[in-house]
């Protein structure tokens, strides 16, 4: 069985360039959690753990069904929500294939909460980026 490699398949999305560029792509779906404040906090690390555990639970479910994929690296979008130094917000993202549904995500969350007791998984949402109808991705 061949594994779907999202990073290899969408190199223009993930590659780093010397100058910023606009990336136009098909709709992209991610498992997502939001965070506030310090990236070195224990809560931030626990959220990363919850995201990866859920991504792998989904991966193994699909592998059993004959559609395996490589879980990509974590992406973090950082933005300020105000003028104060502590007003930083983050969106933690792990990309999933187009065939992964919100139902799959919910089953993965339930598995992680029951088998690994990672309760933060309950806050994971499916996040969609559609560069055709929303602001394009500008990467640098």
mmCIF file with all atom_site columns, C-alpha atoms in Angstrom:
data_model
loop_
_atom_site.group_PDB
_atom_site.id
_atom_site.type_symbol
_atom_site.label_atom_id
_atom_site.label_alt_id
_atom_site.label_comp_id
_atom_site.label_asym_id
_atom_site.label_entity_id
_atom_site.label_seq_id
_atom_site.pdbx_PDB_ins_code
_atom_site.Cartn_x
_atom_site.Cartn_y
_atom_site.Cartn_z
_atom_site.occupancy
_atom_site.B_iso_or_equiv
_atom_site.pdbx_formal_charge
_atom_site.auth_seq_id
_atom_site.auth_comp_id
_atom_site.auth_asym_id
_atom_site.auth_atom_id
_atom_site.pdbx_PDB_model_num
ATOM 1   C CA . UNK A 1 1   ? 0.000   0.000  0.000  1.00 0.00 ? 1   UNK A CA 1
ATOM 2   C CA . UNK A 1 2   ? 1.330   3.397  -0.984 1.00 0.00 ? 2   UNK A CA 1
ATOM 3   C CA . UNK A 1 3   ? 1.253   6.225  1.570  1.00 0.00 ? 3   UNK A CA 1
ATOM 4   C CA . UNK A 1 4   ? -0.116  9.624  0.630  1.00 0.00 ? 4   UNK A CA 1
ATOM 5   C CA . UNK A 1 5   ? 2.592   12.221 1.341  1.00 0.00 ? 5   UNK A CA 1
ATOM 6   C CA . UNK A 1 6   ? 0.897   15.626 1.592  1.00 0.00 ? 6   UNK A CA 1
ATOM 7   C CA . UNK A 1 7   ? 4.222   17.419 2.036  1.00 0.00 ? 7   UNK A CA 1
ATOM 8   C CA . UNK A 1 8   ? 5.647   15.906 -1.141 1.00 0.00 ? 8   UNK A CA 1
ATOM 9   C CA . UNK A 1 9   ? 2.416   16.309 -3.075 1.00 0.00 ? 9   UNK A CA 1
ATOM 10  C CA . UNK A 1 10  ? 2.030   20.020 -2.267 1.00 0.00 ? 10  UNK A CA 1
ATOM 11  C CA . UNK A 1 11  ? 5.632   21.244 -2.330 1.00 0.00 ? 11  UNK A CA 1
ATOM 12  C CA . UNK A 1 12  ? 4.690   24.792 -3.330 1.00 0.00 ? 12  UNK A CA 1
ATOM 13  C CA . UNK A 1 13  ? 2.638   25.100 -0.150 1.00 0.00 ? 13  UNK A CA 1
ATOM 14  C CA . UNK A 1 14  ? 5.306   23.868 2.254  1.00 0.00 ? 14  UNK A CA 1
ATOM 15  C CA . UNK A 1 15  ? 8.606   24.958 0.646  1.00 0.00 ? 15  UNK A CA 1
ATOM 16  C CA . UNK A 1 16  ? 10.527  27.933 1.993  1.00 0.00 ? 16  UNK A CA 1
ATOM 17  C CA . UNK A 1 17  ? 11.572  30.716 -0.369 1.00 0.00 ? 17  UNK A CA 1
ATOM 18  C CA . UNK A 1 18  ? 13.879  33.714 -0.045 1.00 0.00 ? 18  UNK A CA 1
ATOM 19  C CA . UNK A 1 19  ? 11.041  36.153 -0.761 1.00 0.00 ? 19  UNK A CA 1
ATOM 20  C CA . UNK A 1 20  ? 7.388   35.998 0.287  1.00 0.00 ? 20  UNK A CA 1
ATOM 21  C CA . UNK A 1 21  ? 5.004   34.538 -2.263 1.00 0.00 ? 21  UNK A CA 1
ATOM 22  C CA . UNK A 1 22  ? 1.286   33.963 -2.655 1.00 0.00 ? 22  UNK A CA 1
ATOM 23  C CA . UNK A 1 23  ? 0.233   30.326 -2.764 1.00 0.00 ? 23  UNK A CA 1
ATOM 24  C CA . UNK A 1 24  ? -2.968  29.388 -4.557 1.00 0.00 ? 24  UNK A CA 1
ATOM 25  C CA . UNK A 1 25  ? -4.230  25.913 -3.756 1.00 0.00 ? 25  UNK A CA 1
ATOM 26  C CA . UNK A 1 26  ? -7.262  23.700 -3.536 1.00 0.00 ? 26  UNK A CA 1
ATOM 27  C CA . UNK A 1 27  ? -9.108  23.820 -0.205 1.00 0.00 ? 27  UNK A CA 1
ATOM 28  C CA . UNK A 1 28  ? -6.892  22.535 2.596  1.00 0.00 ? 28  UNK A CA 1
ATOM 29  C CA . UNK A 1 29  ? -8.162  20.862 5.768  1.00 0.00 ? 29  UNK A CA 1
ATOM 30  C CA . UNK A 1 30  ? -6.398  20.694 9.099  1.00 0.00 ? 30  UNK A CA 1
ATOM 31  C CA . UNK A 1 31  ? -6.895  19.383 12.596 1.00 0.00 ? 31  UNK A CA 1
ATOM 32  C CA . UNK A 1 32  ? -6.659  22.541 14.674 1.00 0.00 ? 32  UNK A CA 1
ATOM 33  C CA . UNK A 1 33  ? -6.373  23.895 18.194 1.00 0.00 ? 33  UNK A CA 1
ATOM 34  C CA . UNK A 1 34  ? -5.987  27.507 19.264 1.00 0.00 ? 34  UNK A CA 1
ATOM 35  C CA . UNK A 1 35  ? -3.689  28.794 21.990 1.00 0.00 ? 35  UNK A CA 1
ATOM 36  C CA . UNK A 1 36  ? -2.808  32.032 23.752 1.00 0.00 ? 36  UNK A CA 1
ATOM 37  C CA . UNK A 1 37  ? 0.480   33.293 25.096 1.00 0.00 ? 37  UNK A CA 1
ATOM 38  C CA . UNK A 1 38  ? 3.790   31.514 25.547 1.00 0.00 ? 38  UNK A CA 1
ATOM 39  C CA . UNK A 1 39  ? 4.814   28.809 23.090 1.00 0.00 ? 39  UNK A CA 1
ATOM 40  C CA . UNK A 1 40  ? 6.975   27.159 25.759 1.00 0.00 ? 40  UNK A CA 1
ATOM 41  C CA . UNK A 1 41  ? 4.121   26.555 28.205 1.00 0.00 ? 41  UNK A CA 1
ATOM 42  C CA . UNK A 1 42  ? 3.072   23.076 29.307 1.00 0.00 ? 42  UNK A CA 1
ATOM 43  C CA . UNK A 1 43  ? -0.421  23.663 27.919 1.00 0.00 ? 43  UNK A CA 1
ATOM 44  C CA . UNK A 1 44  ? 1.023   24.421 24.476 1.00 0.00 ? 44  UNK A CA 1
ATOM 45  C CA . UNK A 1 45  ? 2.996   21.159 24.550 1.00 0.00 ? 45  UNK A CA 1
ATOM 46  C CA . UNK A 1 46  ? -0.091  19.237 25.711 1.00 0.00 ? 46  UNK A CA 1
ATOM 47  C CA . UNK A 1 47  ? -2.067  20.677 22.792 1.00 0.00 ? 47  UNK A CA 1
ATOM 48  C CA . UNK A 1 48  ? 0.611   19.487 20.375 1.00 0.00 ? 48  UNK A CA 1
ATOM 49  C CA . UNK A 1 49  ? 0.391   16.036 21.935 1.00 0.00 ? 49  UNK A CA 1
ATOM 50  C CA . UNK A 1 50  ? -3.412  16.028 21.577 1.00 0.00 ? 50  UNK A CA 1
ATOM 51  C CA . UNK A 1 51  ? -3.202  17.045 17.906 1.00 0.00 ? 51  UNK A CA 1
ATOM 52  C CA . UNK A 1 52  ? -0.611  14.419 16.996 1.00 0.00 ? 52  UNK A CA 1
ATOM 53  C CA . UNK A 1 53  ? -2.385  11.665 18.928 1.00 0.00 ? 53  UNK A CA 1
ATOM 54  C CA . UNK A 1 54  ? -5.630  12.459 17.108 1.00 0.00 ? 54  UNK A CA 1
ATOM 55  C CA . UNK A 1 55  ? -3.901  12.676 13.717 1.00 0.00 ? 55  UNK A CA 1
ATOM 56  C CA . UNK A 1 56  ? -2.341  9.246  14.255 1.00 0.00 ? 56  UNK A CA 1
ATOM 57  C CA . UNK A 1 57  ? -5.629  7.739  15.450 1.00 0.00 ? 57  UNK A CA 1
ATOM 58  C CA . UNK A 1 58  ? -7.204  8.928  12.180 1.00 0.00 ? 58  UNK A CA 1
ATOM 59  C CA . UNK A 1 59  ? -4.221  7.720  10.161 1.00 0.00 ? 59  UNK A CA 1
ATOM 60  C CA . UNK A 1 60  ? -4.422  4.189  11.601 1.00 0.00 ? 60  UNK A CA 1
ATOM 61  C CA . UNK A 1 61  ? -8.173  4.016  10.980 1.00 0.00 ? 61  UNK A CA 1
ATOM 62  C CA . UNK A 1 62  ? -7.639  4.920  7.326  1.00 0.00 ? 62  UNK A CA 1
ATOM 63  C CA . UNK A 1 63  ? -4.620  2.589  7.032  1.00 0.00 ? 63  UNK A CA 1
ATOM 64  C CA . UNK A 1 64  ? -6.882  -0.314 8.058  1.00 0.00 ? 64  UNK A CA 1
ATOM 65  C CA . UNK A 1 65  ? -9.265  0.791  5.290  1.00 0.00 ? 65  UNK A CA 1
ATOM 66  C CA . UNK A 1 66  ? -6.434  0.700  2.707  1.00 0.00 ? 66  UNK A CA 1
ATOM 67  C CA . UNK A 1 67  ? -5.681  4.450  2.474  1.00 0.00 ? 67  UNK A CA 1
ATOM 68  C CA . UNK A 1 68  ? -2.539  5.281  4.390  1.00 0.00 ? 68  UNK A CA 1
ATOM 69  C CA . UNK A 1 69  ? -1.016  8.761  4.703  1.00 0.00 ? 69  UNK A CA 1
ATOM 70  C CA . UNK A 1 70  ? 2.014   10.341 6.303  1.00 0.00 ? 70  UNK A CA 1
ATOM 71  C CA . UNK A 1 71  ? 1.134   12.686 9.169  1.00 0.00 ? 71  UNK A CA 1
ATOM 72  C CA . UNK A 1 72  ? 2.754   16.032 8.237  1.00 0.00 ? 72  UNK A CA 1
ATOM 73  C CA . UNK A 1 73  ? 4.684   18.305 10.568 1.00 0.00 ? 73  UNK A CA 1
ATOM 74  C CA . UNK A 1 74  ? 2.890   20.693 12.880 1.00 0.00 ? 74  UNK A CA 1
ATOM 75  C CA . UNK A 1 75  ? 2.251   24.202 11.558 1.00 0.00 ? 75  UNK A CA 1
ATOM 76  C CA . UNK A 1 76  ? 1.685   27.159 13.873 1.00 0.00 ? 76  UNK A CA 1
ATOM 77  C CA . UNK A 1 77  ? 0.100   30.424 12.768 1.00 0.00 ? 77  UNK A CA 1
ATOM 78  C CA . UNK A 1 78  ? 0.951   33.267 15.177 1.00 0.00 ? 78  UNK A CA 1
ATOM 79  C CA . UNK A 1 79  ? -0.834  36.601 15.310 1.00 0.00 ? 79  UNK A CA 1
ATOM 80  C CA . UNK A 1 80  ? -1.299  39.476 17.741 1.00 0.00 ? 80  UNK A CA 1
ATOM 81  C CA . UNK A 1 81  ? -4.705  40.234 19.098 1.00 0.00 ? 81  UNK A CA 1
ATOM 82  C CA . UNK A 1 82  ? -3.993  43.676 20.537 1.00 0.00 ? 82  UNK A CA 1
ATOM 83  C CA . UNK A 1 83  ? -1.053  45.892 21.323 1.00 0.00 ? 83  UNK A CA 1
ATOM 84  C CA . UNK A 1 84  ? 0.173   44.273 24.549 1.00 0.00 ? 84  UNK A CA 1
ATOM 85  C CA . UNK A 1 85  ? 3.120   41.870 24.521 1.00 0.00 ? 85  UNK A CA 1
ATOM 86  C CA . UNK A 1 86  ? 0.932   39.090 25.939 1.00 0.00 ? 86  UNK A CA 1
ATOM 87  C CA . UNK A 1 87  ? -1.723  39.415 23.245 1.00 0.00 ? 87  UNK A CA 1
ATOM 88  C CA . UNK A 1 88  ? -0.225  36.724 21.017 1.00 0.00 ? 88  UNK A CA 1
ATOM 89  C CA . UNK A 1 89  ? -2.538  34.006 19.725 1.00 0.00 ? 89  UNK A CA 1
ATOM 90  C CA . UNK A 1 90  ? -1.694  30.807 17.900 1.00 0.00 ? 90  UNK A CA 1
ATOM 91  C CA . UNK A 1 91  ? -3.487  28.303 15.719 1.00 0.00 ? 91  UNK A CA 1
ATOM 92  C CA . UNK A 1 92  ? -1.852  24.885 15.767 1.00 0.00 ? 92  UNK A CA 1
ATOM 93  C CA . UNK A 1 93  ? -2.479  22.901 12.587 1.00 0.00 ? 93  UNK A CA 1
ATOM 94  C CA . UNK A 1 94  ? -1.840  19.412 11.253 1.00 0.00 ? 94  UNK A CA 1
ATOM 95  C CA . UNK A 1 95  ? -2.875  18.909 7.654  1.00 0.00 ? 95  UNK A CA 1
ATOM 96  C CA . UNK A 1 96  ? -5.033  15.906 6.798  1.00 0.00 ? 96  UNK A CA 1
ATOM 97  C CA . UNK A 1 97  ? -6.056  14.480 3.412  1.00 0.00 ? 97  UNK A CA 1
ATOM 98  C CA . UNK A 1 98  ? -9.218  15.685 1.693  1.00 0.00 ? 98  UNK A CA 1
ATOM 99  C CA . UNK A 1 99  ? -10.955 12.372 2.396  1.00 0.00 ? 99  UNK A CA 1
ATOM 100 C CA . UNK A 1 100 ? -10.674 12.791 6.182  1.00 0.00 ? 100 UNK A CA 1
ATOM 101 C CA . UNK A 1 101 ? -14.082 13.959 7.400  1.00 0.00 ? 101 UNK A CA 1
ATOM 102 C CA . UNK A 1 102 ? -15.270 15.679 10.546 1.00 0.00 ? 102 UNK A CA 1
ATOM 103 C CA . UNK A 1 103 ? -16.795 12.323 11.523 1.00 0.00 ? 103 UNK A CA 1
ATOM 104 C CA . UNK A 1 104 ? -13.315 10.732 11.241 1.00 0.00 ? 104 UNK A CA 1
ATOM 105 C CA . UNK A 1 105 ? -11.935 13.548 13.378 1.00 0.00 ? 105 UNK A CA 1
ATOM 106 C CA . UNK A 1 106 ? -14.598 13.037 16.043 1.00 0.00 ? 106 UNK A CA 1
ATOM 107 C CA . UNK A 1 107 ? -13.907 9.284  16.163 1.00 0.00 ? 107 UNK A CA 1
ATOM 108 C CA . UNK A 1 108 ? -10.179 10.004 16.471 1.00 0.00 ? 108 UNK A CA 1
ATOM 109 C CA . UNK A 1 109 ? -10.843 12.433 19.325 1.00 0.00 ? 109 UNK A CA 1
ATOM 110 C CA . UNK A 1 110 ? -13.012 9.869  21.122 1.00 0.00 ? 110 UNK A CA 1
ATOM 111 C CA . UNK A 1 111 ? -10.283 7.240  20.734 1.00 0.00 ? 111 UNK A CA 1
ATOM 112 C CA . UNK A 1 112 ? -7.577  9.551  22.113 1.00 0.00 ? 112 UNK A CA 1
ATOM 113 C CA . UNK A 1 113 ? -9.712  10.646 25.047 1.00 0.00 ? 113 UNK A CA 1
ATOM 114 C CA . UNK A 1 114 ? -10.719 7.070  25.960 1.00 0.00 ? 114 UNK A CA 1
ATOM 115 C CA . UNK A 1 115 ? -7.410  5.272  25.360 1.00 0.00 ? 115 UNK A CA 1
ATOM 116 C CA . UNK A 1 116 ? -4.828  7.932  26.179 1.00 0.00 ? 116 UNK A CA 1
ATOM 117 C CA . UNK A 1 117 ? -6.844  10.150 28.545 1.00 0.00 ? 117 UNK A CA 1
ATOM 118 C CA . UNK A 1 118 ? -5.876  13.304 26.599 1.00 0.00 ? 118 UNK A CA 1
ATOM 119 C CA . UNK A 1 119 ? -8.851  15.494 27.419 1.00 0.00 ? 119 UNK A CA 1
ATOM 120 C CA . UNK A 1 120 ? -7.566  18.514 25.451 1.00 0.00 ? 120 UNK A CA 1
ATOM 121 C CA . UNK A 1 121 ? -8.412  16.546 22.306 1.00 0.00 ? 121 UNK A CA 1
ATOM 122 C CA . UNK A 1 122 ? -12.059 17.486 22.913 1.00 0.00 ? 122 UNK A CA 1
ATOM 123 C CA . UNK A 1 123 ? -11.196 21.019 21.747 1.00 0.00 ? 123 UNK A CA 1
ATOM 124 C CA . UNK A 1 124 ? -9.826  19.974 18.345 1.00 0.00 ? 124 UNK A CA 1
ATOM 125 C CA . UNK A 1 125 ? -11.742 21.372 15.389 1.00 0.00 ? 125 UNK A CA 1
ATOM 126 C CA . UNK A 1 126 ? -11.498 20.892 11.645 1.00 0.00 ? 126 UNK A CA 1
ATOM 127 C CA . UNK A 1 127 ? -10.075 24.079 10.141 1.00 0.00 ? 127 UNK A CA 1
ATOM 128 C CA . UNK A 1 128 ? -10.394 24.812 6.429  1.00 0.00 ? 128 UNK A CA 1
ATOM 129 C CA . UNK A 1 129 ? -8.327  27.159 4.309  1.00 0.00 ? 129 UNK A CA 1
ATOM 130 C CA . UNK A 1 130 ? -9.701  27.848 0.846  1.00 0.00 ? 130 UNK A CA 1
ATOM 131 C CA . UNK A 1 131 ? -7.470  30.264 -1.024 1.00 0.00 ? 131 UNK A CA 1
ATOM 132 C CA . UNK A 1 132 ? -10.023 30.619 -3.828 1.00 0.00 ? 132 UNK A CA 1
ATOM 133 C CA . UNK A 1 133 ? -12.625 32.235 -1.583 1.00 0.00 ? 133 UNK A CA 1
ATOM 134 C CA . UNK A 1 134 ? -10.523 33.539 1.321  1.00 0.00 ? 134 UNK A CA 1
ATOM 135 C CA . UNK A 1 135 ? -7.324  35.517 1.679  1.00 0.00 ? 135 UNK A CA 1
ATOM 136 C CA . UNK A 1 136 ? -4.488  33.743 -0.140 1.00 0.00 ? 136 UNK A CA 1
ATOM 137 C CA . UNK A 1 137 ? -1.691  32.174 1.861  1.00 0.00 ? 137 UNK A CA 1
ATOM 138 C CA . UNK A 1 138 ? 1.383   34.387 1.932  1.00 0.00 ? 138 UNK A CA 1
ATOM 139 C CA . UNK A 1 139 ? 4.358   32.329 3.030  1.00 0.00 ? 139 UNK A CA 1
ATOM 140 C CA . UNK A 1 140 ? 7.852   33.389 3.891  1.00 0.00 ? 140 UNK A CA 1
#
